PDB file of C-alpha atoms in Angstrom:
ATOM      1  CA  MET A1382      16.831  -1.263   8.562  1.00 88.00           C
ATOM      2  CA  THR A1383      15.145  -4.018  10.553  1.00 91.00           C
ATOM      3  CA  LEU A1384      13.036  -6.978   9.405  1.00 91.00           C
ATOM      4  CA  ASN A1385       9.798  -5.290  10.443  1.00 88.00           C
ATOM      5  CA  GLU A1386      10.521  -2.451   7.981  1.00 92.00           C
ATOM      6  CA  LEU A1387      10.518  -4.826   4.987  1.00 94.00           C
ATOM      7  CA  HIS A1388       7.382  -5.304   2.888  1.00 93.00           C
ATOM      8  CA  THR A1389       6.093  -8.342   0.998  1.00 94.00           C
ATOM      9  CA  GLY A1390       8.461  -9.096  -1.879  1.00 96.00           C
ATOM     10  CA  ASP A1391      11.379  -7.135  -0.401  1.00 97.00           C
ATOM     11  CA  SER A1392      14.786  -8.758  -0.022  1.00 97.00           C
ATOM     12  CA  ALA A1393      17.687  -7.814   2.208  1.00 97.00           C
ATOM     13  CA  ILE A1394      20.993  -9.116   3.491  1.00 97.00           C
ATOM     14  CA  ILE A1395      21.262  -9.787   7.205  1.00 96.00           C
ATOM     15  CA  THR A1396      24.001  -7.648   8.741  1.00 96.00           C
ATOM     16  CA  ARG A1397      23.338  -8.112  12.451  1.00 94.00           C
ATOM     17  CA  ILE A1398      21.235 -10.212  14.818  1.00 92.00           C
ATOM     18  CA  ARG A1399      19.908  -8.431  17.874  1.00 90.00           C
ATOM     19  CA  GLY A1400      19.175 -10.548  20.908  1.00 88.00           C
ATOM     20  CA  ARG A1401      21.005 -12.705  23.361  1.00 92.00           C
ATOM     21  CA  GLY A1402      21.177 -16.185  24.738  1.00 94.00           C
ATOM     22  CA  ALA A1403      18.635 -18.792  23.679  1.00 95.00           C
ATOM     23  CA  PHE A1404      16.727 -16.359  21.447  1.00 92.00           C
ATOM     24  CA  ARG A1405      19.813 -15.516  19.397  1.00 93.00           C
ATOM     25  CA  LYS A1406      20.860 -19.166  19.249  1.00 95.00           C
ATOM     26  CA  ARG A1407      17.435 -20.219  17.958  1.00 94.00           C
ATOM     27  CA  LEU A1408      17.440 -17.561  15.225  1.00 93.00           C
ATOM     28  CA  THR A1409      20.892 -18.708  14.136  1.00 93.00           C
ATOM     29  CA  GLU A1410      19.723 -22.333  14.052  1.00 93.00           C
ATOM     30  CA  MET A1411      16.842 -21.302  11.765  1.00 93.00           C
ATOM     31  CA  GLY A1412      19.302 -19.689   9.325  1.00 93.00           C
ATOM     32  CA  PHE A1413      19.288 -16.042  10.392  1.00 94.00           C
ATOM     33  CA  ILE A1414      23.024 -15.569   9.891  1.00 94.00           C
ATOM     34  CA  SER A1415      24.934 -12.399   9.003  1.00 95.00           C
ATOM     35  CA  GLY A1416      25.584 -12.187   5.276  1.00 96.00           C
ATOM     36  CA  LYS A1417      22.614 -14.348   4.256  1.00 96.00           C
ATOM     37  CA  ASN A1418      19.878 -13.110   1.942  1.00 97.00           C
ATOM     38  CA  ILE A1419      16.326 -12.964   3.312  1.00 97.00           C
ATOM     39  CA  LYS A1420      13.055 -12.279   1.495  1.00 98.00           C
ATOM     40  CA  VAL A1421       9.604 -11.403   2.835  1.00 97.00           C
ATOM     41  CA  VAL A1422       7.198 -13.919   1.288  1.00 97.00           C
ATOM     42  CA  LYS A1423       3.977 -12.675   2.885  1.00 95.00           C
ATOM     43  CA  SER A1424       2.651 -11.068   6.019  1.00 91.00           C
ATOM     44  CA  ALA A1425      -0.609 -11.125   7.934  1.00 89.00           C
ATOM     45  CA  PRO A1426      -2.704  -7.938   7.947  1.00 86.00           C
ATOM     46  CA  LEU A1427      -1.295  -6.815  11.308  1.00 84.00           C
ATOM     47  CA  LYS A1428       2.222  -8.075  10.419  1.00 76.00           C
ATOM     48  CA  ASP A1429       2.001 -10.997  12.814  1.00 86.00           C
ATOM     49  CA  PRO A1430       3.193 -13.469  11.652  1.00 93.00           C
ATOM     50  CA  VAL A1431       5.486 -12.645   8.745  1.00 95.00           C
ATOM     51  CA  GLU A1432       6.787 -15.401   6.473  1.00 96.00           C
ATOM     52  CA  TYR A1433      10.436 -15.123   5.416  1.00 97.00           C
ATOM     53  CA  ARG A1434      12.434 -17.125   2.864  1.00 98.00           C
ATOM     54  CA  ILE A1435      15.978 -17.909   3.987  1.00 96.00           C
ATOM     55  CA  LEU A1436      18.383 -20.745   3.113  1.00 93.00           C
ATOM     56  CA  ASP A1437      15.760 -22.475   0.909  1.00 92.00           C
ATOM     57  CA  SER A1438      13.278 -22.579   3.818  1.00 95.00           C
ATOM     58  CA  ASN A1439      10.192 -20.585   4.701  1.00 96.00           C
ATOM     59  CA  ILE A1440      10.036 -19.433   8.325  1.00 95.00           C
ATOM     60  CA  SER A1441       7.200 -17.544  10.009  1.00 94.00           C
ATOM     61  CA  LEU A1442       7.934 -15.226  12.900  1.00 91.00           C
TER      62      LEU A1442
END
């Protein structure tokens, strides 16, 4: 399952980060780390952006 398959209120545990280089590094810096719990707080009507709760922070992607 990927993040874009989650709905508002859903939680999941990160098992893998896809991406390379600076993109992957930036996600890791924001807390997207394997084994961490993530929750979808809310999403815009067209799913862009989506607000996630991870490591006591809210992050919109």
